[in-house]
Structures are given as structure tokens and as C-alpha cells.
PDB file of C-alpha atoms in Angstrom:
ATOM      1  CA  UNK A   1      81.252 120.260  65.770  1.00  0.00           C
ATOM      2  CA  UNK A   2      82.919 119.714  62.407  1.00  0.00           C
ATOM      3  CA  UNK A   3      86.527 118.566  62.039  1.00  0.00           C
ATOM      4  CA  UNK A   4      87.748 120.759  59.219  1.00  0.00           C
ATOM      5  CA  UNK A   5      91.362 119.518  59.285  1.00  0.00           C
ATOM      6  CA  UNK A   6      93.369 116.592  60.580  1.00  0.00           C
ATOM      7  CA  UNK A   7      97.133 116.907  60.421  1.00  0.00           C
ATOM      8  CA  UNK A   8      99.261 113.923  61.395  1.00  0.00           C
ATOM      9  CA  UNK A   9     103.008 114.267  61.839  1.00  0.00           C
ATOM     10  CA  UNK A  10     105.071 111.105  62.124  1.00  0.00           C
ATOM     11  CA  UNK A  11     108.761 111.224  63.007  1.00  0.00           C
ATOM     12  CA  UNK A  12     110.565 107.899  63.114  1.00  0.00           C
ATOM     13  CA  UNK A  13     113.875 106.648  64.431  1.00  0.00           C
ATOM     14  CA  UNK A  14     114.943 102.995  64.710  1.00  0.00           C
ATOM     15  CA  UNK A  15     111.426 101.564  64.565  1.00  0.00           C
ATOM     16  CA  UNK A  16     110.011 103.992  67.140  1.00  0.00           C
ATOM     17  CA  UNK A  17     107.785 106.883  66.096  1.00  0.00           C
ATOM     18  CA  UNK A  18     106.381 109.977  67.678  1.00  0.00           C
ATOM     19  CA  UNK A  19     102.967 110.641  66.204  1.00  0.00           C
ATOM     20  CA  UNK A  20     101.217 113.968  66.642  1.00  0.00           C
ATOM     21  CA  UNK A  21      97.583 114.325  65.638  1.00  0.00           C
ATOM     22  CA  UNK A  22      96.254 117.863  65.293  1.00  0.00           C
ATOM     23  CA  UNK A  23      92.571 118.461  64.655  1.00  0.00           C
ATOM     24  CA  UNK A  24      90.915 121.783  63.867  1.00  0.00           C
ATOM     25  CA  UNK A  25      87.322 122.054  65.043  1.00  0.00           C
ATOM     26  CA  UNK A  26      84.575 124.366  63.922  1.00  0.00           C
ATOM     27  CA  UNK A  27      81.354 124.628  65.865  1.00  0.00           C
ATOM     28  CA  UNK A  28      78.353 125.020  63.560  1.00  0.00           C
ATOM     29  CA  UNK A  29      75.939 126.049  66.334  1.00  0.00           C
ATOM     30  CA  UNK A  30      75.239 129.233  68.274  1.00  0.00           C
ATOM     31  CA  UNK A  31      76.224 127.604  71.604  1.00  0.00           C
ATOM     32  CA  UNK A  32      79.624 126.533  72.930  1.00  0.00           C
ATOM     33  CA  UNK A  33      80.048 122.791  72.542  1.00  0.00           C
ATOM     34  CA  UNK A  34      82.048 119.965  74.099  1.00  0.00           C
ATOM     35  CA  UNK A  35      83.499 117.121  72.051  1.00  0.00           C
ATOM     36  CA  UNK A  36      84.076 113.599  73.322  1.00  0.00           C
ATOM     37  CA  UNK A  37      86.144 110.681  72.013  1.00  0.00           C
ATOM     38  CA  UNK A  38      86.547 107.230  73.492  1.00  0.00           C
ATOM     39  CA  UNK A  39      89.436 105.417  71.787  1.00  0.00           C
ATOM     40  CA  UNK A  40      92.181 102.866  72.192  1.00  0.00           C
ATOM     41  CA  UNK A  41      95.865 103.233  71.458  1.00  0.00           C
ATOM     42  CA  UNK A  42      98.142 100.456  70.229  1.00  0.00           C
ATOM     43  CA  UNK A  43      99.431  98.199  73.038  1.00  0.00           C
ATOM     44  CA  UNK A  44     102.954  99.508  72.512  1.00  0.00           C
ATOM     45  CA  UNK A  45     102.000 103.214  72.699  1.00  0.00           C
ATOM     46  CA  UNK A  46     102.204 105.880  75.386  1.00  0.00           C
ATOM     47  CA  UNK A  47     100.653 109.371  75.387  1.00  0.00           C
ATOM     48  CA  UNK A  48     103.244 112.169  75.488  1.00  0.00           C
ATOM     49  CA  UNK A  49     101.166 115.343  75.223  1.00  0.00           C
ATOM     50  CA  UNK A  50      97.869 117.164  74.805  1.00  0.00           C
ATOM     51  CA  UNK A  51      97.421 120.836  73.935  1.00  0.00           C
ATOM     52  CA  UNK A  52      94.672 123.254  72.907  1.00  0.00           C
ATOM     53  CA  UNK A  53      94.701 126.583  71.117  1.00  0.00           C
ATOM     54  CA  UNK A  54      91.906 128.982  70.284  1.00  0.00           C
ATOM     55  CA  UNK A  55      94.076 131.150  68.056  1.00  0.00           C
ATOM     56  CA  UNK A  56      95.517 128.344  65.944  1.00  0.00           C
ATOM     57  CA  UNK A  57      99.053 129.647  65.884  1.00  0.00           C
ATOM     58  CA  UNK A  58     100.679 127.643  68.651  1.00  0.00           C
ATOM     59  CA  UNK A  59     100.016 125.177  71.458  1.00  0.00           C
ATOM     60  CA  UNK A  60      98.549 127.822  73.746  1.00  0.00           C
ATOM     61  CA  UNK A  61      97.139 125.695  76.579  1.00  0.00           C
ATOM     62  CA  UNK A  62      99.657 123.032  77.689  1.00  0.00           C
ATOM     63  CA  UNK A  63      98.833 119.808  79.471  1.00  0.00           C
ATOM     64  CA  UNK A  64      99.261 118.837  83.115  1.00  0.00           C
ATOM     65  CA  UNK A  65      99.364 115.257  84.327  1.00  0.00           C
ATOM     66  CA  UNK A  66      97.072 114.647  87.313  1.00  0.00           C
ATOM     67  CA  UNK A  67      95.482 111.704  89.102  1.00  0.00           C
ATOM     68  CA  UNK A  68      92.151 110.808  87.514  1.00  0.00           C
ATOM     69  CA  UNK A  69      89.823 112.198  90.214  1.00  0.00           C
ATOM     70  CA  UNK A  70      91.766 115.455  90.514  1.00  0.00           C
ATOM     71  CA  UNK A  71      91.823 115.895  86.746  1.00  0.00           C
ATOM     72  CA  UNK A  72      88.063 115.382  86.490  1.00  0.00           C
ATOM     73  CA  UNK A  73      87.416 117.976  89.208  1.00  0.00           C
ATOM     74  CA  UNK A  74      89.683 120.547  87.543  1.00  0.00           C
ATOM     75  CA  UNK A  75      87.935 119.904  84.214  1.00  0.00           C
ATOM     76  CA  UNK A  76      84.487 120.420  85.752  1.00  0.00           C
ATOM     77  CA  UNK A  77      85.615 123.648  87.450  1.00  0.00           C
ATOM     78  CA  UNK A  78      87.140 124.986  84.230  1.00  0.00           C
ATOM     79  CA  UNK A  79      84.020 124.132  82.209  1.00  0.00           C
ATOM     80  CA  UNK A  80      81.872 126.039  84.701  1.00  0.00           C
ATOM     81  CA  UNK A  81      84.118 129.103  84.256  1.00  0.00           C
ATOM     82  CA  UNK A  82      84.022 128.675  80.421  1.00  0.00           C
ATOM     83  CA  UNK A  83      87.825 128.326  80.244  1.00  0.00           C
ATOM     84  CA  UNK A  84      89.506 126.127  77.611  1.00  0.00           C
ATOM     85  CA  UNK A  85      90.222 122.780  79.243  1.00  0.00           C
ATOM     86  CA  UNK A  86      90.732 119.373  77.776  1.00  0.00           C
ATOM     87  CA  UNK A  87      90.808 116.129  79.674  1.00  0.00           C
ATOM     88  CA  UNK A  88      92.457 112.924  78.532  1.00  0.00           C
ATOM     89  CA  UNK A  89      91.821 110.051  80.918  1.00  0.00           C
ATOM     90  CA  UNK A  90      93.136 106.535  80.773  1.00  0.00           C
ATOM     91  CA  UNK A  91      90.050 104.446  81.521  1.00  0.00           C
ATOM     92  CA  UNK A  92      91.557 100.984  81.063  1.00  0.00           C
ATOM     93  CA  UNK A  93      94.473  99.204  79.438  1.00  0.00           C
ATOM     94  CA  UNK A  94      95.131 101.219  76.272  1.00  0.00           C
ATOM     95  CA  UNK A  95      91.650 102.820  76.584  1.00  0.00           C
ATOM     96  CA  UNK A  96      91.248 106.605  76.744  1.00  0.00           C
ATOM     97  CA  UNK A  97      88.505 109.193  77.017  1.00  0.00           C
ATOM     98  CA  UNK A  98      89.164 112.663  75.593  1.00  0.00           C
ATOM     99  CA  UNK A  99      86.958 115.711  76.169  1.00  0.00           C
ATOM    100  CA  UNK A 100      87.526 119.287  75.068  1.00  0.00           C
ATOM    101  CA  UNK A 101      85.443 122.366  75.914  1.00  0.00           C
ATOM    102  CA  UNK A 102      84.486 124.992  74.850  1.00  0.00           C
ATOM    103  CA  UNK A 103      84.503 124.744  71.124  1.00  0.00           C
ATOM    104  CA  UNK A 104      83.586 128.381  70.311  1.00  0.00           C
ATOM    105  CA  UNK A 105      80.095 129.056  68.997  1.00  0.00           C
ATOM    106  CA  UNK A 106      79.536 130.499  65.548  1.00  0.00           C
ATOM    107  CA  UNK A 107      79.335 134.275  65.861  1.00  0.00           C
ATOM    108  CA  UNK A 108      77.561 135.209  62.657  1.00  0.00           C
ATOM    109  CA  UNK A 109      74.758 133.274  60.994  1.00  0.00           C
ATOM    110  CA  UNK A 110      75.712 134.571  57.554  1.00  0.00           C
ATOM    111  CA  UNK A 111      78.657 132.166  57.756  1.00  0.00           C
ATOM    112  CA  UNK A 112      76.380 129.247  56.991  1.00  0.00           C
ATOM    113  CA  UNK A 113      75.735 130.528  53.487  1.00  0.00           C
ATOM    114  CA  UNK A 114      76.924 128.186  50.712  1.00  0.00           C
ATOM    115  CA  UNK A 115      79.404 130.798  49.449  1.00  0.00           C
ATOM    116  CA  UNK A 116      81.283 130.983  52.734  1.00  0.00           C
ATOM    117  CA  UNK A 117      84.492 128.927  52.818  1.00  0.00           C
ATOM    118  CA  UNK A 118      85.325 126.941  55.980  1.00  0.00           C
ATOM    119  CA  UNK A 119      88.836 128.386  56.247  1.00  0.00           C
ATOM    120  CA  UNK A 120      87.322 131.865  56.647  1.00  0.00           C
ATOM    121  CA  UNK A 121      85.852 131.071  60.057  1.00  0.00           C
ATOM    122  CA  UNK A 122      87.803 132.646  62.863  1.00  0.00           C
ATOM    123  CA  UNK A 123      86.034 130.704  65.626  1.00  0.00           C
ATOM    124  CA  UNK A 124      88.106 127.529  65.632  1.00  0.00           C
ATOM    125  CA  UNK A 125      89.768 125.375  68.237  1.00  0.00           C
ATOM    126  CA  UNK A 126      92.830 123.231  67.614  1.00  0.00           C
ATOM    127  CA  UNK A 127      93.680 120.159  69.640  1.00  0.00           C
ATOM    128  CA  UNK A 128      97.016 118.363  69.489  1.00  0.00           C
ATOM    129  CA  UNK A 129      97.629 114.906  70.930  1.00  0.00           C
ATOM    130  CA  UNK A 130     100.964 113.123  70.699  1.00  0.00           C
ATOM    131  CA  UNK A 131     102.103 109.620  71.511  1.00  0.00           C
ATOM    132  CA  UNK A 132     105.073 107.341  70.967  1.00  0.00           C
ATOM    133  CA  UNK A 133     104.797 103.800  69.636  1.00  0.00           C
ATOM    134  CA  UNK A 134     106.828 101.024  68.035  1.00  0.00           C
ATOM    135  CA  UNK A 135     106.378  99.744  64.504  1.00  0.00           C
ATOM    136  CA  UNK A 136     104.393  96.581  63.845  1.00  0.00           C
ATOM    137  CA  UNK A 137     105.346  94.972  60.537  1.00  0.00           C
ATOM    138  CA  UNK A 138     106.857  98.285  59.405  1.00  0.00           C
ATOM    139  CA  UNK A 139     103.680 100.279  60.154  1.00  0.00           C
ATOM    140  CA  UNK A 140     102.566 102.524  62.992  1.00  0.00           C
ATOM    141  CA  UNK A 141      99.052 102.013  64.288  1.00  0.00           C
ATOM    142  CA  UNK A 142      96.817 105.001  64.941  1.00  0.00           C
ATOM    143  CA  UNK A 143      94.133 105.319  67.640  1.00  0.00           C
ATOM    144  CA  UNK A 144      90.971 103.280  67.094  1.00  0.00           C
ATOM    145  CA  UNK A 145      87.729 105.109  67.810  1.00  0.00           C
ATOM    146  CA  UNK A 146      85.135 103.304  69.947  1.00  0.00           C
ATOM    147  CA  UNK A 147      82.720 106.185  70.473  1.00  0.00           C
ATOM    148  CA  UNK A 148      82.393 109.858  69.616  1.00  0.00           C
ATOM    149  CA  UNK A 149      79.936 112.529  70.662  1.00  0.00           C
ATOM    150  CA  UNK A 150      79.198 115.935  69.263  1.00  0.00           C
ATOM    151  CA  UNK A 151      81.893 115.779  66.569  1.00  0.00           C
ATOM    152  CA  UNK A 152      81.836 114.744  62.919  1.00  0.00           C
ATOM    153  CA  UNK A 153      83.901 114.673  59.752  1.00  0.00           C
ATOM    154  CA  UNK A 154      82.845 114.500  56.126  1.00  0.00           C
ATOM    155  CA  UNK A 155      84.245 114.642  52.597  1.00  0.00           C
ATOM    156  CA  UNK A 156      85.222 118.298  53.204  1.00  0.00           C
ATOM    157  CA  UNK A 157      87.514 117.328  56.092  1.00  0.00           C
ATOM    158  CA  UNK A 158      91.100 117.762  54.914  1.00  0.00           C
ATOM    159  CA  UNK A 159      93.699 115.273  56.136  1.00  0.00           C
ATOM    160  CA  UNK A 160      97.458 115.482  55.764  1.00  0.00           C
ATOM    161  CA  UNK A 161     100.241 113.140  56.828  1.00  0.00           C
ATOM    162  CA  UNK A 162     103.648 114.800  57.138  1.00  0.00           C
ATOM    163  CA  UNK A 163     102.244 117.789  55.223  1.00  0.00           C
ATOM    164  CA  UNK A 164     101.060 115.641  52.283  1.00  0.00           C
ATOM    165  CA  UNK A 165      97.356 115.492  51.451  1.00  0.00           C
ATOM    166  CA  UNK A 166      95.845 112.029  51.621  1.00  0.00           C
ATOM    167  CA  UNK A 167      92.391 110.719  50.811  1.00  0.00           C
ATOM    168  CA  UNK A 168      90.071 110.892  53.832  1.00  0.00           C
ATOM    169  CA  UNK A 169      88.895 107.433  54.866  1.00  0.00           C
ATOM    170  CA  UNK A 170      85.329 107.040  56.188  1.00  0.00           C
ATOM    171  CA  UNK A 171      86.619 106.487  59.738  1.00  0.00           C
ATOM    172  CA  UNK A 172      88.122 108.925  62.195  1.00  0.00           C
ATOM    173  CA  UNK A 173      91.760 108.263  61.252  1.00  0.00           C
ATOM    174  CA  UNK A 174      93.609 105.865  58.947  1.00  0.00           C
ATOM    175  CA  UNK A 175      94.298 102.465  60.584  1.00  0.00           C
ATOM    176  CA  UNK A 176      98.057 102.808  60.322  1.00  0.00           C
ATOM    177  CA  UNK A 177     100.852 104.777  58.698  1.00  0.00           C
ATOM    178  CA  UNK A 178     104.124 103.847  57.154  1.00  0.00           C
ATOM    179  CA  UNK A 179     107.011 106.275  57.529  1.00  0.00           C
ATOM    180  CA  UNK A 180     108.058 107.803  54.211  1.00  0.00           C
ATOM    181  CA  UNK A 181     111.099 110.084  54.305  1.00  0.00           C
TER     182      UNK A 181
END
């Protein structure tokens, strides 16, 4: 599954920021796929939301907070019914596991032709994750990826911070951001 866009919105007030990361996924296979991230958040951060959308226009599937075992069971049931769930579990201090399924399969093989532009695909899934954290030395740390499965980015992945294009680093996300009004 290719990440075609990463949009990061940072709003800051008095050294505290809300950071929202939105990724747009595009499955390059003929089968529905699941993506998996294992990451850590800064020690001073707390998750505030997780949403999915298969139409890309709004946060269509809102989050529910559940105990870990109950959340895993709901996720498994939803996956079996091919419904759009995501699961964000805290697995340790500042450690999280994120899964999202199904990333829609490609519906037409002619889309893999070199002339076809990525933005023309209609089979996309968006995932939003938000958290709040405090500044460290005037910067806001972003999640640090420990492991990923079934998802990739490349030099075609577009990344914006507060609606400004930035250069894509080789890693998942930049290490930190500084608020610029």
C-alpha cells in the first residue's frame, strides 16, 4: 500500500500543540490490504483521535475508546465483515500499534500504466490521527516508527505541514516540527 500524501497540521498555543497527521493510502494490488504501524509517541504526548474515510471528503468513521481486549475483538469482527475499522492500541509506555483495514483494492489494471497519475485513483483510504504534546526546546516531536508492514512511501509521496509542501525525508515522518505562524 503506497502512501500518496501525508498532511500534518500543527496548531500551537502556549507551548502546547495539537498535531494531526493525515495519510492517504492507495493499494496497488487486486486484493484488499491491511496496513500496520508500530510507533512511539513523545513522552509528553497523548492521543486525541483516530478517523478513517473511504471517500476522502471528511472523517467518515469516528473513533471509539475501548479496553484493549474488547477493541481487538471488535476489530477482528469488522475485518471479517470487510467493514472499515482501524485499531490503535497502546502496547506499552508511549508505544502504540496501529492497524487499518481494508485498504481498497485497485479496480482496473490499466491504472498501473506509466501515464496514469496517482491523484486519479478513486480507490483511496484516508486515516487521520491526532495527539497533543508539549514543546521540547521550541520543537514538537512526531511519532517515531519502530516497525511497519504492508505500507511504503517513496519520492512521489507528497508531504505538507500546515498546507506548505516540504521535502520528504527518507523516514516515515520528520523527527520534529517547529510552529511557524
